[in-house]
XYZ file of C-alpha atoms in Angstrom:
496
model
C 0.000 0.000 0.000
C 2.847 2.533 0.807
C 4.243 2.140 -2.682
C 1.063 3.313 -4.387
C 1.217 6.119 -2.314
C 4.841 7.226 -3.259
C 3.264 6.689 -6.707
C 0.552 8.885 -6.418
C 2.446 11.792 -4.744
C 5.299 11.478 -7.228
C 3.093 11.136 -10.447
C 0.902 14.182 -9.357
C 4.145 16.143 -8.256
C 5.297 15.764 -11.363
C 1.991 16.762 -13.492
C 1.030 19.327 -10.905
C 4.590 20.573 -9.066
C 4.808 23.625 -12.020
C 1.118 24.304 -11.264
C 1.856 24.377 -7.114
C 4.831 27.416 -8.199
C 3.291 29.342 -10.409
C 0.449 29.537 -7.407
C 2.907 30.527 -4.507
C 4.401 33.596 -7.202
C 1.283 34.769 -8.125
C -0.140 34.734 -4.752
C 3.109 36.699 -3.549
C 2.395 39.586 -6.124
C -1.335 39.578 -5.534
C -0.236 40.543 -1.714
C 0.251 44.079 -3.215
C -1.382 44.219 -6.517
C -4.894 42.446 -7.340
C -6.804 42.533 -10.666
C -8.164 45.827 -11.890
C -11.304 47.452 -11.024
C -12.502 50.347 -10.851
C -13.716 50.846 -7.148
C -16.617 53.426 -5.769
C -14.252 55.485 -4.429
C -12.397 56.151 -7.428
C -15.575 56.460 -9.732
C -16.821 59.239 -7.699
C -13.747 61.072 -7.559
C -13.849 61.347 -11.252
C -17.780 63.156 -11.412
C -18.551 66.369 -11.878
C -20.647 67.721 -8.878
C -24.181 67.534 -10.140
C -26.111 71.102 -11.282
C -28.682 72.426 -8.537
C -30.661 74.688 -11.292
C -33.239 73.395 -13.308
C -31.209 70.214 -13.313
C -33.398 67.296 -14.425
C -37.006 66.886 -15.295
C -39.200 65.401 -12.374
C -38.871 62.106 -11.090
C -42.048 61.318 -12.079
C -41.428 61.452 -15.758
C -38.881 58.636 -14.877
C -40.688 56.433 -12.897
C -44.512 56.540 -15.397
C -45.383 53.533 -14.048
C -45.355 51.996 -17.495
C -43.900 48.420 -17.398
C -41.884 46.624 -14.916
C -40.531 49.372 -12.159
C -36.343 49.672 -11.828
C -35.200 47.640 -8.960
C -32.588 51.032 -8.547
C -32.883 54.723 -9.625
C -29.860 56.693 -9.225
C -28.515 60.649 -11.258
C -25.270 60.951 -12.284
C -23.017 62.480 -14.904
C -21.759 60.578 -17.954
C -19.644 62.246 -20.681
C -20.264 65.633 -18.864
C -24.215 65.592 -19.324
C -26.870 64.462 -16.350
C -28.472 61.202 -16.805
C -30.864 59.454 -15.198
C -30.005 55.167 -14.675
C -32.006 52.841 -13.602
C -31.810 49.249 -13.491
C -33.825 46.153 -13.998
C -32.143 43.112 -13.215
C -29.156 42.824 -15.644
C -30.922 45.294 -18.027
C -29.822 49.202 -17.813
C -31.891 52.217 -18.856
C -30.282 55.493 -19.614
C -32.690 58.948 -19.761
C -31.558 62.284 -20.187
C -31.804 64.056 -17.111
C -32.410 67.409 -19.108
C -35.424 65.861 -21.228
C -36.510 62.634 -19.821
C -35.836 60.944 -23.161
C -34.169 57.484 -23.322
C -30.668 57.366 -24.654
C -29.633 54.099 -26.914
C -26.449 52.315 -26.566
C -23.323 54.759 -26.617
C -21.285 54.886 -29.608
C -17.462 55.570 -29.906
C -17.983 59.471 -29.909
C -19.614 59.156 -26.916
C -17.254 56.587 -25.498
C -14.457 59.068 -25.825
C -16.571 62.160 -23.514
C -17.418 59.708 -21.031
C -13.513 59.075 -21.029
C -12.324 62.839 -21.530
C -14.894 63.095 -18.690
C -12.937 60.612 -16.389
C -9.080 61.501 -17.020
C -9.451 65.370 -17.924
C -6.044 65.432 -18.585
C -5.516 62.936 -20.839
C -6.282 62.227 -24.714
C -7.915 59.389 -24.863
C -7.463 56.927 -27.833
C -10.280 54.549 -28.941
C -9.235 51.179 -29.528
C -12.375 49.039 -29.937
C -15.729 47.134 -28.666
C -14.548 44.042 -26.751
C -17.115 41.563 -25.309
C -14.431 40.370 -22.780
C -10.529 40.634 -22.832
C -7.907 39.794 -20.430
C -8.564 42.486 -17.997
C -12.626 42.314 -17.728
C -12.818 38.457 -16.736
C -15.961 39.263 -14.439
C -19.381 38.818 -14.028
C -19.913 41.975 -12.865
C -19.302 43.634 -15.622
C -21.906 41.633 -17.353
C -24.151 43.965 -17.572
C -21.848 46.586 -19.530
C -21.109 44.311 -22.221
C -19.954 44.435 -24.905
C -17.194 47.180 -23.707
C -15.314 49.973 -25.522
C -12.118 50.199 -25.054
C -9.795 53.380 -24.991
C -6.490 54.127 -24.414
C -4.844 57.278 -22.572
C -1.529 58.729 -22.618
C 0.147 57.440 -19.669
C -1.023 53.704 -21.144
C -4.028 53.037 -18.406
C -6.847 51.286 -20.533
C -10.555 52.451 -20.170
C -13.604 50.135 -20.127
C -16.788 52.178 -20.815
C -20.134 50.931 -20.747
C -21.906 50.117 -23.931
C -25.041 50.754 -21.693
C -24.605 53.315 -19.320
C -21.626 55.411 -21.072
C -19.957 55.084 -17.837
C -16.103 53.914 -17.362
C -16.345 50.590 -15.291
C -12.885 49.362 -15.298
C -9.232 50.991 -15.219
C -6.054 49.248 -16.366
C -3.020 51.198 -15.531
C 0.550 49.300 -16.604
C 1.922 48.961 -13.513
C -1.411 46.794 -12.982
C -1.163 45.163 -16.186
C 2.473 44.165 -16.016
C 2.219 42.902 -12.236
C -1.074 40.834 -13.323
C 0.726 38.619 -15.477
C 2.489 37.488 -13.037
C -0.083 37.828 -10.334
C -3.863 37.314 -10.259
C -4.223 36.647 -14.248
C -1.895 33.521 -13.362
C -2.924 32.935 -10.496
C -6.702 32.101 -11.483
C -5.290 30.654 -14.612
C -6.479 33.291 -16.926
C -4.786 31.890 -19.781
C -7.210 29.687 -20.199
C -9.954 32.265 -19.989
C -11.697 33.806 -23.569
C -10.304 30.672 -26.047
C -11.277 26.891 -26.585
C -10.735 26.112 -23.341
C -13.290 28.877 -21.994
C -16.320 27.030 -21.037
C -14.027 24.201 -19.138
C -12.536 26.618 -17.438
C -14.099 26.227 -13.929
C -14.020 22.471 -13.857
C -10.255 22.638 -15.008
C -9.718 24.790 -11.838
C -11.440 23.091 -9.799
C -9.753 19.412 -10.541
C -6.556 20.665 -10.864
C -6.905 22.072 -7.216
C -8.849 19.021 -6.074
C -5.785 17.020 -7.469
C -3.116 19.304 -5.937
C -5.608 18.811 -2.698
C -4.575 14.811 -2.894
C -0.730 15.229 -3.937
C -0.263 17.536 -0.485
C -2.221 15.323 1.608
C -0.262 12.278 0.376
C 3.275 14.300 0.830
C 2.309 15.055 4.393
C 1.367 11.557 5.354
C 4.972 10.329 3.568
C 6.821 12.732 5.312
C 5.587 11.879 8.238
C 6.229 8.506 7.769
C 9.958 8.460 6.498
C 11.065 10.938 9.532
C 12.952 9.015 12.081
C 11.624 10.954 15.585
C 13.525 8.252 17.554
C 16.282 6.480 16.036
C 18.171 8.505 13.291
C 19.692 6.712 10.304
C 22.979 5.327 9.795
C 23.988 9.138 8.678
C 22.941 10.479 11.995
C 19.859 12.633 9.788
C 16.017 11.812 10.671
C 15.538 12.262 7.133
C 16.825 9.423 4.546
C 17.016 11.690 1.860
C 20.037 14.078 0.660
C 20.100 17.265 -1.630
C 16.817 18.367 -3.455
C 14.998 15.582 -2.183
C 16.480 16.598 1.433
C 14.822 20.492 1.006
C 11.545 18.667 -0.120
C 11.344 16.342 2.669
C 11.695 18.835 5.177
C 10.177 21.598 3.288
C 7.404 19.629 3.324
C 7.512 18.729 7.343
C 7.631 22.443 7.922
C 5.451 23.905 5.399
C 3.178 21.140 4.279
C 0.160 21.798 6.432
C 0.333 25.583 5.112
C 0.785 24.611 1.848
C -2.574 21.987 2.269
C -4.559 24.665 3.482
C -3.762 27.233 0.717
C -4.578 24.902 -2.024
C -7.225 22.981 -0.294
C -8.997 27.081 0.459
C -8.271 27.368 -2.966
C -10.116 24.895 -4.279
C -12.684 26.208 -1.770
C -12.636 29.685 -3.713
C -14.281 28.061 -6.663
C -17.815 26.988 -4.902
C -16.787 23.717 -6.075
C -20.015 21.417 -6.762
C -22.217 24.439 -5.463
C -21.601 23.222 -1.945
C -21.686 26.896 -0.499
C -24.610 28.056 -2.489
C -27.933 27.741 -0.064
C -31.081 25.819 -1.858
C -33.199 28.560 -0.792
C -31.651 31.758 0.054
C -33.180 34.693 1.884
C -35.321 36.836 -0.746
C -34.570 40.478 0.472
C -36.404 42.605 -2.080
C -39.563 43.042 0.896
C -37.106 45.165 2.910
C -38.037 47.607 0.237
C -41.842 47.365 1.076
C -42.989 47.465 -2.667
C -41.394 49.139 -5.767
C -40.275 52.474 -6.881
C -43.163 54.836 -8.158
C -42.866 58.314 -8.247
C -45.825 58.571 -5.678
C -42.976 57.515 -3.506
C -40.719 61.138 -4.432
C -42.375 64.231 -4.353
C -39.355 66.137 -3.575
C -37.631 67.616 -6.814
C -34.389 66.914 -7.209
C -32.682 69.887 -7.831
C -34.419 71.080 -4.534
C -32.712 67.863 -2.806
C -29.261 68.955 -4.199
C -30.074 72.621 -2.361
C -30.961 71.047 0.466
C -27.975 68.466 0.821
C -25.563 71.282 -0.235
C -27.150 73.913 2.744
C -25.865 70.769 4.876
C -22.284 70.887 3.578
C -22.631 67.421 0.923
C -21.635 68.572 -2.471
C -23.631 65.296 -4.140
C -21.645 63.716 -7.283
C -24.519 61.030 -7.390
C -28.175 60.993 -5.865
C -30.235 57.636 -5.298
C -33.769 57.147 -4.888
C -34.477 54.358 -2.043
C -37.574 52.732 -0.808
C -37.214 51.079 2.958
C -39.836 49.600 4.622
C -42.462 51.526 1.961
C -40.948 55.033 2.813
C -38.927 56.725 0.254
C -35.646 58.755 0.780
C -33.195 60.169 -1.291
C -29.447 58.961 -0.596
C -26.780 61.780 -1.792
C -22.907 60.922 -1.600
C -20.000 62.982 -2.050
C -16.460 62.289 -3.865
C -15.333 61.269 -0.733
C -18.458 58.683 -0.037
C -19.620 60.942 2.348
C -23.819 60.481 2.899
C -26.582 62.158 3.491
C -30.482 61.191 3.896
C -33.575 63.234 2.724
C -36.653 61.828 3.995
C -38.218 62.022 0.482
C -41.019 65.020 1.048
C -37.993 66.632 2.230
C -38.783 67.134 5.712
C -35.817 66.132 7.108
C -32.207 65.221 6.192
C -30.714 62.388 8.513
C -27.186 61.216 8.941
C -28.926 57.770 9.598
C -31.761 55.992 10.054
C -33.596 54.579 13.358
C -32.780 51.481 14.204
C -36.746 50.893 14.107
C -37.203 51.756 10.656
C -34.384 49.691 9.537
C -36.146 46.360 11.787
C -39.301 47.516 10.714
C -38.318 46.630 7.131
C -36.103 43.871 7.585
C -39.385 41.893 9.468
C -40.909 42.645 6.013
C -38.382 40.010 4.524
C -39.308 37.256 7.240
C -42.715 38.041 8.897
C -42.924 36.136 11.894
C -39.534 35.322 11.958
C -37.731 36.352 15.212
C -34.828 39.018 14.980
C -31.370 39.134 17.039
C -30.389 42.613 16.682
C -26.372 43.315 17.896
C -25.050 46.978 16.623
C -21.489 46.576 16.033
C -19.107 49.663 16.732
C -15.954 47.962 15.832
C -14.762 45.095 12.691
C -15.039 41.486 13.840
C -14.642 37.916 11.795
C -17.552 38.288 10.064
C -17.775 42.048 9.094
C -13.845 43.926 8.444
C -12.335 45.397 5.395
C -9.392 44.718 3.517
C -7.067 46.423 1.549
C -8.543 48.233 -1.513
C -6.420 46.345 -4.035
C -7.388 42.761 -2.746
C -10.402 40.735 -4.544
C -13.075 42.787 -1.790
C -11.210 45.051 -0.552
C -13.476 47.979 -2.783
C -16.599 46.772 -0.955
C -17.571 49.380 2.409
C -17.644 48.222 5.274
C -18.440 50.961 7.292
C -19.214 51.427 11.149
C -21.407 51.241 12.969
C -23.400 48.568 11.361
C -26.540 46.833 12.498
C -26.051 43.325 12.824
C -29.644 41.080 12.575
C -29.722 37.169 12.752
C -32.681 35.731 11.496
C -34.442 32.475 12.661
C -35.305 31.668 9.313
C -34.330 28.081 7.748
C -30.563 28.712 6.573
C -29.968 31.019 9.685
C -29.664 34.456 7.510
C -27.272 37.188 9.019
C -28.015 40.485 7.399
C -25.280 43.506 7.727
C -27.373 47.194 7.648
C -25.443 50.071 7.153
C -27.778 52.755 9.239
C -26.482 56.040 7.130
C -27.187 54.601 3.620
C -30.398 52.398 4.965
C -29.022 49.498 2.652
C -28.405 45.780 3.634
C -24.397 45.664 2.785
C -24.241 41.731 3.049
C -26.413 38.730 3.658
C -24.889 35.462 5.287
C -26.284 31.962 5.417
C -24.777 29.433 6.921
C -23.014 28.024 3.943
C -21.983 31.297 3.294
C -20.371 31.591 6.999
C -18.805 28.286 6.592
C -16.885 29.667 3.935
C -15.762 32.508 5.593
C -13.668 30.005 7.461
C -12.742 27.604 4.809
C -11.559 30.184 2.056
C -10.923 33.456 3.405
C -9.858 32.727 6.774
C -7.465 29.841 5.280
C -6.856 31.579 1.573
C -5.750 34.836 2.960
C -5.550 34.894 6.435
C -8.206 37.017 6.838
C -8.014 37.022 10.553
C -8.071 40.889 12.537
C -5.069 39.932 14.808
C -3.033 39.639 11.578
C -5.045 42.202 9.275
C -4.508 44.945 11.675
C -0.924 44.645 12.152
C 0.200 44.265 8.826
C 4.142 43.916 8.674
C 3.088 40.940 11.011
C 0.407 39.732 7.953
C 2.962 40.439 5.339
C 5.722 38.122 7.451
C 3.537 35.595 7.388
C 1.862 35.544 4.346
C 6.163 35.699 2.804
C 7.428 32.703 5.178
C 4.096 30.321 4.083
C 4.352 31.488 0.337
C 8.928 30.716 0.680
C 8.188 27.525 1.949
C 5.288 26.665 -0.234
C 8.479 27.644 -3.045
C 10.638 25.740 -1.408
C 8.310 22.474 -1.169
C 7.015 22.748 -5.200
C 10.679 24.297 -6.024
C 12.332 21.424 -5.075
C 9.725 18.751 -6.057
C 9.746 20.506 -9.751
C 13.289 18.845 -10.160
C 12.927 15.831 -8.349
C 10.308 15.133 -11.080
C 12.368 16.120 -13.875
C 15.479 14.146 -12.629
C 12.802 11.184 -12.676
C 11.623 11.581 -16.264
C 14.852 11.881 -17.484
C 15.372 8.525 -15.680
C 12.187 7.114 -17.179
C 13.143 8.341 -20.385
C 16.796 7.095 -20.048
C 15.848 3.837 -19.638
C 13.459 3.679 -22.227
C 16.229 4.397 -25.189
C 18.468 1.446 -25.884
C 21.709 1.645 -27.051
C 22.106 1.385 -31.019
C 24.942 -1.657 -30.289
C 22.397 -3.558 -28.240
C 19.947 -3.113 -31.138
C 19.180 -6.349 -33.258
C 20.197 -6.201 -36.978
């Protein structure tokens, strides 16, 4: 039985052991540089502040009640001119704020003011429409597609919205150039946009499942070939000498790291669905029914007045519903907030805690609610670094924290100053809090909030994950040129 498993571990170390590299580089550079996006804070740096006088036409030209109502409303500025977007589902509509009249899908001219608008500084090149391209492998860009792509000066690449007219993505050099060697390799990119496309989840997923196996086995050999008693005949614990020395202790030292990167790895894919709840919590009743422009009566250049008389310069204004009452959300280029109760009673740096509950018990009647309002981060609810793979997402304080009794044990995360629900978790989703993020990245506050301690140890896992693959990548060459040795014969031992 042990011999199979030396086979096993060396067979798979030897198809895999380039794979297992490539993964501890990658994940070294993605420390400091993840995959472009274009975060919140960023896009509303870039806008305009938006016109108090005679700004748009009335809400209620927006929302007719014709058709299915937008699940969001919100007024911004795209290539220097007001619109209004709204979105169903997947699907975006674009009005003229000015005139109320729809807008079709931008063209390159417009493309290139929507850029112009974003990097005033630059001159902005248009290159073409792409549908997806090495730098806009996401699904949340979906909705955009396909994208036109411009270049500036300083080579950052622009991904505007075929939809909206908005920029969605930035590619600067530095972030190109580090990606090839960081997340695009990491998450096996190349394989991303050919032949290959449509397999490209299951090959992840089996070649992590597999590198899952060739660890464990490694581990469990190690283990076994260490002498913890009696030492061999050259006085080492270990049998082994050179390359295969480094790999045997590598391994000893580094192998349960190692087994938990690649096994939270293989967690990162939602392999088999196996984190994805059969029936998870349907939010939209926090709302308390949809967006009509009975909802609104306040204009909204007389909302920009009155968030401007309160110090918010608003870049962007949104149109809520909670609990059936509507408010109007404006934020700043800094993400600053304000509230205006929608007749424009009142502006509020937050909801009540009441109106919030009020509307969440509209998700789950009857269901009981666990309320906890959290004034610091904690395991569930912290932030990370802008550049990492959620690091743009808020996560703001204080927060309203409610636990539902409902089947898959919901937790819902309420900001109180924007009145929306940041983040639902479900169990499943909980679970793999702990089995990818906490194991993946080390997403753990001790270590997050003293970084040089985070970066130590994220640098001595990832060296002796090197080490470990390092050393097994020429073991396994020095066998296959063995194998292959033996395989040629000699021409003078060759019959006639």
């Amino acid at each position: 039985m042990k011999r199979y498993l030396y086979l096993w571990h060396r067979w798979l170390g030897i198809g895999l052991g380039t794979f297992m590299a490539l993964w501890f580089l990658s994940g070294l550079v993605m420390l400091y540089v993840g995959y472009p996006k274009l975060t919140p804070r960023e896009h509303l740096a870039r806008l305009p502040p938006l016109a108090q006088q005679q700004c748009c036409v009335p809400v209620s030209q927006v929302l007719t009640g014709e058709g299915e109502a937008p699940d969001s409303l919100r007024l911004t500025t795209v290539a220097g001119e007001m619109r209004y977007i709204l979105r169903h589902g997947s699907r975006i509509q674009v009005l003229d704020a000015r005139t109320g009249e729809p807008l079709g899908p931008v063209d390159e001219a417009q493309a290139v003011a929507s850029a112009r608008q974003f990097a005033s500084l630059q001159n902005p090149q248009y290159q073409r429409l792409v549908n997806e391209d090495a730098w806009t492998h996401t699904r949340s860009l979906d909705a955009h597609r396909p994208l036109h792509r411009l270049a500036l000066d300083n080579g950052t690449l622009l991904y505007i919205s075929s939809q909206s007219g908005e920029v969605v993505r930035d590619a600067s050099p530095t972030e190109r150039i580090w990606n090839r060697a960081g997340a695009w390799l990491h998450w096996v990119y190349p394989l991303r946009g050919g032949a290959l496309d449509d397999w490209w989840t299951d090959i992840v997923i089996y070649l992590s499942l597999a590198a899952t196996l060739m660890t464990l086995l490694g581990l469990v050999l190690g283990v076994l070939r260490w002498r913890f008693t009696r030492p061999y005949r050259n006085g080492s614990r270990s049998p082994y000498r050179g390359f295969a020395r480094w790999h045997h202790v590598g391994g000893l030292l580094f192998g349960l790291l190692a087994l938990a990167w690649i096994f939270s790895g293989l967690m990162s894919m939602n392999p088999w669905r196996i984190f994805t709840s059969s029936a998870p919590l349907d939010t939209s009743g926090y709302a308390g029914g949809e967006l009509h422009a009975a909802h609104f009566p306040l204009a909204p250049d007389a909302a920009l007045q009155q968030l401007q008389a309160r110090g918010l310069q608003a870049r962007e204004l949104h149109w809520l519903l909670i609990g059936g009452r509507g408010y109007l959300l404006g934020v700043d280029a800094e993400g600053n907030s304000l509230l205006l109760a929608a007749d424009g009673s009142a502006v509020l740096e937050a909801l009540p805690d009441a109106v919030l509950l009020d509307a969440i018990q509209e998700v789950s009647p009857g269901v009981q609610l666990h309320v906890e309002r959290l004034a610091a981060h904690d395991f569930y609810y912290y932030p990370r670094a802008e550049h990492s793979m959620l690091g743009h997402l808020p996560r703001s304080l204080p927060v309203l924290r409610v636990r539902l009794d409902d089947p898959e044990q919901t937790w819902l995360h309420i900001d109180p100053r924007s009145g929306t629900i940041v983040n639902t978790l479900d169990r499943r989703q909980r679970a793999s809090r702990w089995l990818f993020a906490l194991l993946h990245s080390w997403d753990w506050l001790p270590l997050l909030e003293r970084r040089p301690l985070w970066d130590g140890w994220m640098w001595l896992g990832s060296v002796g994950g090197l080490v470990i693959s390092g050393s097994g990548m020429v073991l396994g060459w020095r066998r296959l040129q063995r194998v292959r040795s033996r395989r040629v014969v000699p021409a003078r031992q060759r019959p006639c």
